[in-house]
mmCIF file of C-alpha atoms (C1' of nucleotides) in Angstrom:
data_model
loop_
_atom_site.group_PDB
_atom_site.id
_atom_site.type_symbol
_atom_site.label_atom_id
_atom_site.label_comp_id
_atom_site.label_asym_id
_atom_site.label_seq_id
_atom_site.Cartn_x
_atom_site.Cartn_y
_atom_site.Cartn_z
ATOM 1 C CA UNK A 3 -157.235 60.772 -246.189
ATOM 2 C CA UNK A 4 -160.659 60.310 -247.676
ATOM 3 C CA UNK A 5 -161.810 56.931 -248.756
ATOM 4 C CA UNK A 6 -161.515 57.896 -252.367
ATOM 5 C CA UNK A 7 -158.026 59.280 -252.035
ATOM 6 C CA UNK A 8 -156.973 56.132 -250.282
ATOM 7 C CA UNK A 9 -158.279 54.041 -253.138
ATOM 8 C CA UNK A 10 -156.445 56.248 -255.615
ATOM 9 C CA UNK A 11 -153.202 55.858 -253.700
ATOM 10 C CA UNK A 12 -153.650 52.088 -253.605
ATOM 11 C CA UNK A 13 -154.190 52.056 -257.346
ATOM 12 C CA UNK A 14 -151.113 54.140 -257.999
ATOM 13 C CA UNK A 15 -148.999 51.958 -255.737
ATOM 14 C CA UNK A 16 -150.075 48.914 -257.749
ATOM 15 C CA UNK A 17 -149.008 50.593 -260.987
ATOM 16 C CA UNK A 18 -152.463 51.458 -262.269
ATOM 17 C CA UNK A 19 -153.631 54.737 -263.639
ATOM 18 C CA UNK A 20 -156.246 56.395 -261.516
ATOM 19 C CA UNK A 21 -159.446 56.485 -263.523
ATOM 20 C CA UNK A 22 -163.022 56.993 -262.483
ATOM 21 C CA UNK A 23 -164.006 53.516 -263.643
ATOM 22 C CA UNK A 24 -161.362 51.828 -261.492
ATOM 23 C CA UNK A 25 -162.235 53.986 -258.509
ATOM 24 C CA UNK A 26 -165.909 53.133 -258.848
ATOM 25 C CA UNK A 27 -165.172 49.411 -258.959
ATOM 26 C CA UNK A 28 -162.925 49.628 -255.909
ATOM 27 C CA UNK A 29 -165.398 51.704 -253.931
ATOM 28 C CA UNK A 30 -168.176 49.267 -254.746
ATOM 29 C CA UNK A 31 -166.151 46.357 -253.381
ATOM 30 C CA UNK A 32 -164.823 48.218 -250.345
ATOM 31 C CA UNK A 33 -168.196 49.440 -249.237
ATOM 32 C CA UNK A 34 -169.863 46.100 -249.837
ATOM 33 C CA UNK A 35 -167.548 44.444 -247.300
ATOM 34 C CA UNK A 36 -168.740 41.188 -248.719
ATOM 35 C CA UNK A 37 -168.507 39.133 -251.861
ATOM 36 C CA UNK A 38 -170.050 40.638 -254.960
ATOM 37 C CA UNK A 39 -170.718 38.926 -258.251
ATOM 38 C CA UNK A 40 -169.424 40.601 -261.387
ATOM 39 C CA UNK A 41 -172.985 41.495 -262.278
ATOM 40 C CA UNK A 42 -173.541 43.081 -258.873
ATOM 41 C CA UNK A 43 -170.407 45.180 -259.287
ATOM 42 C CA UNK A 44 -171.581 46.396 -262.684
ATOM 43 C CA UNK A 45 -174.952 47.270 -261.192
ATOM 44 C CA UNK A 46 -173.383 49.163 -258.300
ATOM 45 C CA UNK A 47 -170.973 51.061 -260.547
ATOM 46 C CA UNK A 48 -173.796 52.045 -262.871
ATOM 47 C CA UNK A 49 -175.809 53.405 -259.987
ATOM 48 C CA UNK A 50 -173.216 56.185 -259.831
ATOM 49 C CA UNK A 51 -172.155 56.397 -263.456
ATOM 50 C CA UNK A 52 -174.570 54.802 -265.885
ATOM 51 C CA UNK A 53 -172.240 55.322 -268.835
ATOM 52 C CA UNK A 54 -169.521 52.918 -267.678
ATOM 53 C CA UNK A 55 -169.254 49.983 -270.033
ATOM 54 C CA UNK A 56 -169.606 46.483 -268.676
ATOM 55 C CA UNK A 57 -166.520 45.209 -270.432
ATOM 56 C CA UNK A 58 -164.546 47.882 -268.623
ATOM 57 C CA UNK A 59 -165.761 46.520 -265.313
ATOM 58 C CA UNK A 60 -164.821 42.989 -266.301
ATOM 59 C CA UNK A 61 -161.388 44.137 -267.410
ATOM 60 C CA UNK A 62 -160.924 46.189 -264.273
ATOM 61 C CA UNK A 63 -161.867 43.262 -262.043
ATOM 62 C CA UNK A 64 -159.315 41.113 -263.858
ATOM 63 C CA UNK A 65 -156.617 43.765 -263.492
ATOM 64 C CA UNK A 66 -157.295 44.314 -259.791
ATOM 65 C CA UNK A 67 -157.215 40.570 -259.222
ATOM 66 C CA UNK A 68 -153.845 40.287 -260.962
ATOM 67 C CA UNK A 69 -152.555 43.066 -258.702
ATOM 68 C CA UNK A 70 -153.804 41.203 -255.639
ATOM 69 C CA UNK A 71 -156.069 44.066 -254.613
ATOM 70 C CA UNK A 72 -159.191 41.948 -254.843
ATOM 71 C CA UNK A 73 -159.862 38.232 -254.750
ATOM 72 C CA UNK A 74 -161.719 36.206 -257.319
ATOM 73 C CA UNK A 75 -163.360 33.094 -255.923
ATOM 74 C CA UNK A 76 -165.648 30.434 -257.272
ATOM 75 C CA UNK A 77 -168.211 29.351 -254.702
ATOM 76 C CA UNK A 78 -169.760 26.043 -255.567
ATOM 77 C CA UNK A 79 -170.565 25.814 -259.238
ATOM 78 C CA UNK A 80 -171.385 28.824 -261.277
ATOM 79 C CA UNK A 81 -170.876 32.296 -259.987
ATOM 80 C CA UNK A 82 -167.626 34.114 -259.560
ATOM 81 C CA UNK A 83 -167.405 36.340 -256.496
ATOM 82 C CA UNK A 84 -165.100 39.299 -255.993
ATOM 83 C CA UNK A 85 -164.034 40.695 -252.657
ATOM 84 C CA UNK A 86 -161.855 43.552 -251.453
ATOM 85 C CA UNK A 87 -158.691 42.191 -249.858
ATOM 86 C CA UNK A 88 -158.087 44.410 -246.909
ATOM 87 C CA UNK A 89 -155.703 43.434 -244.173
ATOM 88 C CA UNK A 90 -154.674 39.855 -243.618
ATOM 89 C CA UNK A 91 -155.377 36.887 -245.860
ATOM 90 C CA UNK A 92 -158.472 34.879 -245.064
ATOM 91 C CA UNK A 93 -160.403 31.993 -246.516
ATOM 92 C CA UNK A 94 -163.903 30.624 -246.633
ATOM 93 C CA UNK A 95 -165.805 27.492 -245.717
ATOM 94 C CA UNK A 96 -168.752 27.105 -248.048
ATOM 95 C CA UNK A 97 -171.588 24.780 -247.055
ATOM 96 C CA UNK A 98 -173.024 22.810 -249.950
ATOM 97 C CA UNK A 99 -176.143 22.087 -247.951
ATOM 98 C CA UNK A 100 -177.342 25.441 -246.582
ATOM 99 C CA UNK A 101 -175.106 27.740 -248.582
ATOM 100 C CA UNK A 102 -173.593 29.418 -245.522
ATOM 101 C CA UNK A 103 -170.201 31.027 -246.012
ATOM 102 C CA UNK A 104 -168.002 30.986 -242.936
ATOM 103 C CA UNK A 105 -164.626 32.614 -242.502
ATOM 104 C CA UNK A 106 -161.463 30.658 -241.962
ATOM 105 C CA UNK A 107 -158.347 32.269 -240.591
ATOM 106 C CA UNK A 108 -155.114 31.832 -242.460
ATOM 107 C CA UNK A 109 -153.375 29.689 -239.849
ATOM 108 C CA UNK A 110 -154.591 26.266 -240.847
ATOM 109 C CA UNK A 111 -154.263 27.040 -244.503
ATOM 110 C CA UNK A 112 -150.737 28.330 -243.996
ATOM 111 C CA UNK A 113 -149.854 25.066 -242.269
ATOM 112 C CA UNK A 114 -151.190 23.158 -245.238
ATOM 113 C CA UNK A 115 -149.120 25.312 -247.593
ATOM 114 C CA UNK A 116 -146.021 24.686 -245.523
ATOM 115 C CA UNK A 117 -146.525 20.945 -245.779
ATOM 116 C CA UNK A 118 -146.716 21.206 -249.523
ATOM 117 C CA UNK A 119 -143.474 23.107 -249.494
ATOM 118 C CA UNK A 120 -141.736 20.496 -247.347
ATOM 119 C CA UNK A 121 -142.977 17.458 -249.225
ATOM 120 C CA UNK A 122 -143.121 18.705 -252.804
ATOM 121 C CA UNK A 123 -140.987 21.860 -252.854
ATOM 122 C CA UNK A 124 -144.100 23.550 -254.148
ATOM 123 C CA UNK A 125 -144.681 27.138 -253.065
ATOM 124 C CA UNK A 126 -148.456 27.277 -252.816
ATOM 125 C CA UNK A 127 -150.207 30.568 -253.422
ATOM 126 C CA UNK A 128 -153.342 30.210 -251.336
ATOM 127 C CA UNK A 129 -154.372 33.740 -250.697
ATOM 128 C CA UNK A 130 -158.091 33.222 -250.856
ATOM 129 C CA UNK A 131 -159.349 29.679 -250.761
ATOM 130 C CA UNK A 132 -162.965 28.553 -250.830
ATOM 131 C CA UNK A 133 -163.350 25.116 -249.266
ATOM 132 C CA UNK A 134 -166.584 23.301 -250.174
ATOM 133 C CA UNK A 135 -168.163 20.879 -247.727
ATOM 134 C CA UNK A 136 -170.873 20.616 -245.102
ATOM 135 C CA UNK A 137 -170.998 22.980 -242.141
ATOM 136 C CA UNK A 138 -171.257 21.758 -238.542
ATOM 137 C CA UNK A 139 -174.944 22.640 -238.279
ATOM 138 C CA UNK A 140 -175.989 20.760 -241.400
ATOM 139 C CA UNK A 141 -173.751 17.808 -240.554
ATOM 140 C CA UNK A 142 -175.485 17.487 -237.173
ATOM 141 C CA UNK A 143 -178.957 17.669 -238.631
ATOM 142 C CA UNK A 144 -178.153 14.961 -241.144
ATOM 143 C CA UNK A 145 -176.631 12.736 -238.461
ATOM 144 C CA UNK A 146 -179.592 13.196 -236.139
ATOM 145 C CA UNK A 147 -182.070 11.928 -238.675
ATOM 146 C CA UNK B 18 -166.510 -6.687 -269.550
ATOM 147 C CA UNK B 19 -165.806 -4.359 -272.397
ATOM 148 C CA UNK B 20 -164.919 -0.787 -271.757
ATOM 149 C CA UNK B 21 -168.278 0.368 -272.984
ATOM 150 C CA UNK B 22 -170.241 -2.091 -270.877
ATOM 151 C CA UNK B 23 -168.277 -1.007 -267.851
ATOM 152 C CA UNK B 24 -169.182 2.617 -268.509
ATOM 153 C CA UNK B 25 -172.809 1.664 -268.901
ATOM 154 C CA UNK B 26 -172.780 -0.223 -265.608
ATOM 155 C CA UNK B 27 -171.185 2.752 -263.874
ATOM 156 C CA UNK B 28 -173.879 5.024 -265.272
ATOM 157 C CA UNK B 29 -176.645 2.716 -264.135
ATOM 158 C CA UNK B 30 -175.154 2.411 -260.663
ATOM 159 C CA UNK B 31 -175.184 6.201 -260.400
ATOM 160 C CA UNK B 32 -178.862 6.337 -261.311
ATOM 161 C CA UNK B 33 -178.459 7.565 -264.867
ATOM 162 C CA UNK B 34 -180.088 6.230 -267.949
ATOM 163 C CA UNK B 35 -177.680 4.716 -270.388
ATOM 164 C CA UNK B 36 -177.697 6.848 -273.511
ATOM 165 C CA UNK B 37 -175.250 7.137 -276.343
ATOM 166 C CA UNK B 38 -174.493 10.764 -275.526
ATOM 167 C CA UNK B 39 -173.537 9.959 -271.937
ATOM 168 C CA UNK B 40 -171.457 6.979 -273.029
ATOM 169 C CA UNK B 41 -169.585 9.072 -275.560
ATOM 170 C CA UNK B 42 -168.762 11.723 -272.964
ATOM 171 C CA UNK B 43 -167.529 9.104 -270.520
ATOM 172 C CA UNK B 44 -165.455 7.290 -273.103
ATOM 173 C CA UNK B 45 -163.870 10.550 -274.187
ATOM 174 C CA UNK B 46 -162.783 11.318 -270.639
ATOM 175 C CA UNK B 47 -161.689 7.795 -269.805
ATOM 176 C CA UNK B 48 -159.524 7.410 -272.859
ATOM 177 C CA UNK B 49 -158.002 10.836 -272.508
ATOM 178 C CA UNK B 50 -156.586 9.902 -269.097
ATOM 179 C CA UNK B 51 -155.988 13.580 -268.621
ATOM 180 C CA UNK B 52 -157.890 16.801 -268.145
ATOM 181 C CA UNK B 53 -160.105 17.881 -271.007
ATOM 182 C CA UNK B 54 -161.813 21.218 -271.458
ATOM 183 C CA UNK B 55 -165.524 21.212 -272.157
ATOM 184 C CA UNK B 56 -164.762 22.245 -275.722
ATOM 185 C CA UNK B 57 -162.322 19.360 -276.139
ATOM 186 C CA UNK B 58 -164.947 16.911 -274.898
ATOM 187 C CA UNK B 59 -167.480 18.271 -277.390
ATOM 188 C CA UNK B 60 -164.923 17.936 -280.156
ATOM 189 C CA UNK B 61 -164.059 14.380 -279.193
ATOM 190 C CA UNK B 62 -167.706 13.340 -278.892
ATOM 191 C CA UNK B 63 -168.482 14.837 -282.280
ATOM 192 C CA UNK B 64 -165.666 12.921 -283.905
ATOM 193 C CA UNK B 65 -167.784 9.829 -283.320
ATOM 194 C CA UNK B 66 -171.278 11.277 -283.527
ATOM 195 C CA UNK B 67 -171.450 14.685 -285.191
ATOM 196 C CA UNK B 68 -175.143 15.090 -284.398
ATOM 197 C CA UNK B 69 -174.759 15.341 -280.620
ATOM 198 C CA UNK B 70 -175.747 18.776 -279.389
ATOM 199 C CA UNK B 71 -173.252 20.824 -277.414
ATOM 200 C CA UNK B 72 -175.754 21.682 -274.694
ATOM 201 C CA UNK B 73 -176.229 17.978 -274.136
ATOM 202 C CA UNK B 74 -172.525 17.608 -273.504
ATOM 203 C CA UNK B 75 -172.551 20.525 -271.065
ATOM 204 C CA UNK B 76 -175.531 19.063 -269.242
ATOM 205 C CA UNK B 77 -173.974 15.626 -269.198
ATOM 206 C CA UNK B 78 -170.728 16.960 -267.774
ATOM 207 C CA UNK B 79 -172.708 18.696 -265.046
ATOM 208 C CA UNK B 80 -174.673 15.556 -264.263
ATOM 209 C CA UNK B 81 -171.598 13.348 -264.128
ATOM 210 C CA UNK B 82 -169.875 15.842 -261.880
ATOM 211 C CA UNK B 83 -172.849 15.839 -259.512
ATOM 212 C CA UNK B 84 -172.655 12.048 -259.416
ATOM 213 C CA UNK B 85 -168.951 12.225 -258.581
ATOM 214 C CA UNK B 86 -168.009 10.269 -261.675
ATOM 215 C CA UNK B 87 -165.899 13.072 -263.060
ATOM 216 C CA UNK B 88 -164.201 16.089 -261.530
ATOM 217 C CA UNK B 89 -164.600 19.684 -262.574
ATOM 218 C CA UNK B 90 -161.596 21.841 -261.819
ATOM 219 C CA UNK B 91 -160.595 25.397 -262.535
ATOM 220 C CA UNK B 92 -156.907 25.724 -263.339
ATOM 221 C CA UNK B 93 -155.699 29.273 -263.024
ATOM 222 C CA UNK B 94 -158.137 31.721 -264.512
ATOM 223 C CA UNK B 95 -160.428 30.822 -267.311
ATOM 224 C CA UNK B 96 -160.866 27.285 -268.458
ATOM 225 C CA UNK B 97 -162.724 24.538 -266.702
ATOM 226 C CA UNK B 98 -161.159 21.096 -266.961
ATOM 227 C CA UNK B 99 -162.938 17.763 -266.605
ATOM 228 C CA UNK B 100 -161.295 14.497 -265.657
ATOM 229 C CA UNK B 101 -162.414 10.928 -265.184
ATOM 230 C CA UNK B 102 -162.270 9.995 -261.501
ATOM 231 C CA UNK B 103 -161.060 6.446 -261.489
ATOM 232 C CA UNK B 104 -159.744 4.871 -258.338
ATOM 233 C CA UNK B 105 -158.505 6.957 -255.444
ATOM 234 C CA UNK B 106 -158.920 10.679 -254.948
ATOM 235 C CA UNK B 107 -156.051 12.843 -256.088
ATOM 236 C CA UNK B 108 -155.233 16.509 -256.408
ATOM 237 C CA UNK B 109 -153.088 18.805 -258.459
ATOM 238 C CA UNK B 110 -150.324 21.339 -257.985
ATOM 239 C CA UNK B 111 -150.545 23.909 -260.737
ATOM 240 C CA UNK B 112 -147.510 26.103 -261.424
ATOM 241 C CA UNK B 113 -148.403 29.695 -262.264
ATOM 242 C CA UNK B 114 -144.984 30.203 -263.791
ATOM 243 C CA UNK B 115 -144.438 27.310 -266.198
ATOM 244 C CA UNK B 116 -147.953 25.890 -266.244
ATOM 245 C CA UNK B 117 -146.869 22.407 -265.144
ATOM 246 C CA UNK B 118 -149.543 20.294 -263.470
ATOM 247 C CA UNK B 119 -148.196 17.880 -260.872
ATOM 248 C CA UNK B 120 -150.134 15.259 -258.977
ATOM 249 C CA UNK B 121 -150.636 15.382 -255.255
ATOM 250 C CA UNK B 122 -151.670 12.343 -253.289
ATOM 251 C CA UNK B 123 -154.647 12.607 -251.003
ATOM 252 C CA UNK B 124 -152.755 12.210 -247.732
ATOM 253 C CA UNK B 125 -151.757 15.796 -247.105
ATOM 254 C CA UNK B 126 -155.099 17.085 -248.266
ATOM 255 C CA UNK B 127 -156.931 14.617 -246.059
ATOM 256 C CA UNK B 128 -154.902 15.864 -243.093
ATOM 257 C CA UNK B 129 -155.925 19.398 -243.907
ATOM 258 C CA UNK B 130 -159.572 18.353 -244.094
ATOM 259 C CA UNK B 131 -159.293 16.628 -240.742
ATOM 260 C CA UNK B 132 -157.965 19.804 -239.163
ATOM 261 C CA UNK B 133 -160.926 21.728 -240.493
ATOM 262 C CA UNK B 134 -163.196 19.141 -238.963
ATOM 263 C CA UNK B 135 -161.500 19.371 -235.564
ATOM 264 C CA UNK B 136 -161.322 23.154 -235.398
ATOM 265 C CA UNK B 137 -164.508 24.202 -237.166
ATOM 266 C CA UNK B 138 -166.691 21.102 -237.234
ATOM 267 C CA UNK B 139 -166.705 21.581 -240.970
ATOM 268 C CA UNK B 140 -166.768 18.441 -243.100
ATOM 269 C CA UNK B 141 -164.693 19.486 -246.098
ATOM 270 C CA UNK B 142 -165.404 17.910 -249.439
ATOM 271 C CA UNK B 143 -162.040 18.104 -251.144
ATOM 272 C CA UNK B 144 -162.190 15.393 -253.691
ATOM 273 C CA UNK B 145 -160.272 17.149 -256.401
ATOM 274 C CA UNK B 146 -158.348 20.234 -255.433
ATOM 275 C CA UNK B 147 -156.181 22.375 -257.715
ATOM 276 C CA UNK B 148 -153.583 24.268 -255.718
ATOM 277 C CA UNK B 149 -152.041 27.251 -257.523
ATOM 278 C CA UNK B 150 -148.470 28.288 -256.774
ATOM 279 C CA UNK B 151 -144.927 27.969 -258.053
ATOM 280 C CA UNK B 152 -143.313 24.568 -258.627
ATOM 281 C CA UNK B 153 -139.930 23.618 -257.179
ATOM 282 C CA UNK B 154 -138.150 24.067 -260.497
ATOM 283 C CA UNK B 155 -139.449 27.556 -261.148
ATOM 284 C CA UNK B 156 -138.913 28.596 -257.527
ATOM 285 C CA UNK B 157 -135.241 27.562 -257.793
ATOM 286 C CA UNK B 158 -134.703 29.433 -261.033
ATOM 287 C CA UNK B 159 -136.153 32.590 -259.592
ATOM 288 C CA UNK B 160 -134.050 32.273 -256.437
ATOM 289 C CA UNK B 161 -130.868 31.657 -258.406
ATOM 290 C CA UNK B 162 -131.197 34.868 -260.358
ATOM 291 C "C1'" DC C 25 -193.514 -7.858 -275.376
ATOM 292 C "C1'" DT C 26 -196.111 -3.618 -274.657
ATOM 293 C "C1'" DG C 27 -197.400 0.655 -272.674
ATOM 294 C "C1'" DA C 28 -196.514 4.526 -269.919
ATOM 295 C "C1'" DC C 29 -193.767 7.372 -266.964
ATOM 296 C "C1'" DT C 30 -190.060 10.328 -266.833
ATOM 297 C "C1'" DA C 31 -185.215 11.360 -267.794
ATOM 298 C "C1'" DA C 32 -182.524 12.928 -271.680
ATOM 299 C "C1'" DT C 33 -182.022 15.463 -275.909
ATOM 300 C "C1'" DG C 34 -182.217 19.094 -279.591
ATOM 301 C "C1'" DC C 35 -183.198 23.571 -280.546
ATOM 302 C "C1'" DA C 36 -183.096 28.284 -280.027
ATOM 303 C "C1'" DA C 37 -182.924 32.112 -277.159
ATOM 304 C "C1'" DC C 38 -180.455 33.895 -273.445
ATOM 305 C "C1'" DA C 39 -176.796 35.128 -270.036
ATOM 306 C "C1'" DA C 40 -172.030 35.745 -268.857
ATOM 307 C "C1'" DC C 41 -167.921 36.906 -270.173
ATOM 308 C "C1'" DT C 42 -163.836 38.083 -273.756
ATOM 309 C "C1'" DT C 43 -161.413 40.332 -277.416
ATOM 310 C "C1'" DG C 44 -159.837 43.538 -281.370
ATOM 311 C "C1'" DC C 45 -159.679 47.990 -282.584
ATOM 312 C "C1'" DA C 46 -159.968 52.864 -282.729
ATOM 313 C "C1'" DA C 47 -160.718 56.932 -279.866
ATOM 314 C "C1'" DG C 48 -159.940 59.164 -275.389
ATOM 315 C "C1'" DA C 49 -157.498 60.267 -271.107
ATOM 316 C "C1'" DG C 50 -153.717 59.889 -267.281
ATOM 317 C "C1'" DC C 51 -149.245 61.182 -266.183
ATOM 318 C "C1'" DG C 52 -144.351 62.191 -266.594
ATOM 319 C "C1'" DA C 53 -140.812 64.792 -269.423
ATOM 320 C "C1'" DG C 54 -139.503 69.059 -270.876
ATOM 321 C "C1'" DC D 22 -148.514 74.338 -268.950
ATOM 322 C "C1'" DT D 23 -148.108 71.415 -272.989
ATOM 323 C "C1'" DC D 24 -146.891 67.379 -275.583
ATOM 324 C "C1'" DG D 25 -146.949 62.773 -276.412
ATOM 325 C "C1'" DC D 26 -146.514 58.067 -275.052
ATOM 326 C "C1'" DT D 27 -149.195 54.469 -273.545
ATOM 327 C "C1'" DC D 28 -152.697 52.632 -270.597
ATOM 328 C "C1'" DT D 29 -157.903 52.645 -270.583
ATOM 329 C "C1'" DT D 30 -162.238 52.728 -272.344
ATOM 330 C "C1'" DG D 31 -166.350 52.114 -275.393
ATOM 331 C "C1'" DC D 32 -168.245 49.617 -278.855
ATOM 332 C "C1'" DA D 33 -169.471 45.685 -281.263
ATOM 333 C "C1'" DA D 34 -168.727 41.108 -282.459
ATOM 334 C "C1'" DG D 35 -167.290 36.693 -280.830
ATOM 335 C "C1'" DT D 36 -166.893 32.728 -277.183
ATOM 336 C "C1'" DT D 37 -168.535 29.948 -273.796
ATOM 337 C "C1'" DG D 38 -171.863 28.106 -271.070
ATOM 338 C "C1'" DT D 39 -177.130 27.959 -269.465
ATOM 339 C "C1'" DT D 40 -182.123 27.421 -269.694
ATOM 340 C "C1'" DG D 41 -187.185 26.604 -271.163
ATOM 341 C "C1'" DC D 42 -189.862 23.840 -273.799
ATOM 342 C "C1'" DA D 43 -191.471 20.407 -276.881
ATOM 343 C "C1'" DT D 44 -190.030 15.853 -278.595
ATOM 344 C "C1'" DT D 45 -187.618 11.454 -278.206
ATOM 345 C "C1'" DA D 46 -186.222 7.434 -276.068
ATOM 346 C "C1'" DG D 47 -184.602 4.480 -271.757
ATOM 347 C "C1'" DT D 48 -186.712 1.650 -268.017
ATOM 348 C "C1'" DC D 49 -189.735 -0.846 -265.519
ATOM 349 C "C1'" DA D 50 -194.369 -2.749 -264.258
ATOM 350 C "C1'" DG D 51 -197.563 -5.831 -265.754
#
DNA sequence: CTGACTAATGCAACAACTTGCAAGAGCGAG
DNA sequence: CTCGCTCTTGCAAGTTGTTGCATTAGTCAG
């Protein structure tokens, strides 16, 4: 199955209609294999089809997020980043000092969620968490000084 | 010490100049004893001093957040909520189903942060976390059906 | 108390999103 | 294949938050 057909099938499975705008947004995020800002997605989509309206992209991003096909994350203060959610859930460690974004497997986060369930009966929905802080490298440099 | 003098002292300690705009923003948040949206803060500030510019309030909220005097949290998708950070750190459990916001003590979160430190050397800065999910009540109702 | 240095503010333009509405297009029924 | 229901889209106007710059006003040294 081609990449495009796969995207179409995913869309259909999630109850969306298969339109060129949605496909373009999905392709942009899949091929980026990284976080993209809304503006970057618009730019990428327009590289292929300049006529696509920006509000359509915003609406599509919101719809795909609600269907759990992509994640919407706020890194630090300001920008919203979108990312294709492929296989397993994952999370991010964002360094406030150097800006590095590291990946965090789901295990620790899942343990945290389980604790919340045990103690508060709260079923946490942590599919894509961005944890702010200071990375090991920056923490060392600061301590050394 | 009056409430206002206390706010002024807090501002000074954090390296800010004591201005009426900053005091009004702080008082609004302190007396609310709850989360306020940026718009609500502007409204509240203007009830006392209608001449204060909205961009000043936005800038003040940003400055106070950077000084750790207030927290900036995103509940669900959309609005940003500000809250006065009094004593001890605390967090929130936000129900996606009924919208209830419950408080979460820092203990569990601190344990999570410690794990991140042990496994990744990452010093997490989780002073005010909003965990999305489904509260115990809503989870029960769904299960019962 | 006075002057000066610099943070804070107001203003207006800008950037980043959102929303209502009418026109267009996907997709399932027949 | 065609019809029609309804989801999507484009457009334009509206929110919400940000930024550059000139002016105002806290603070602190003297």
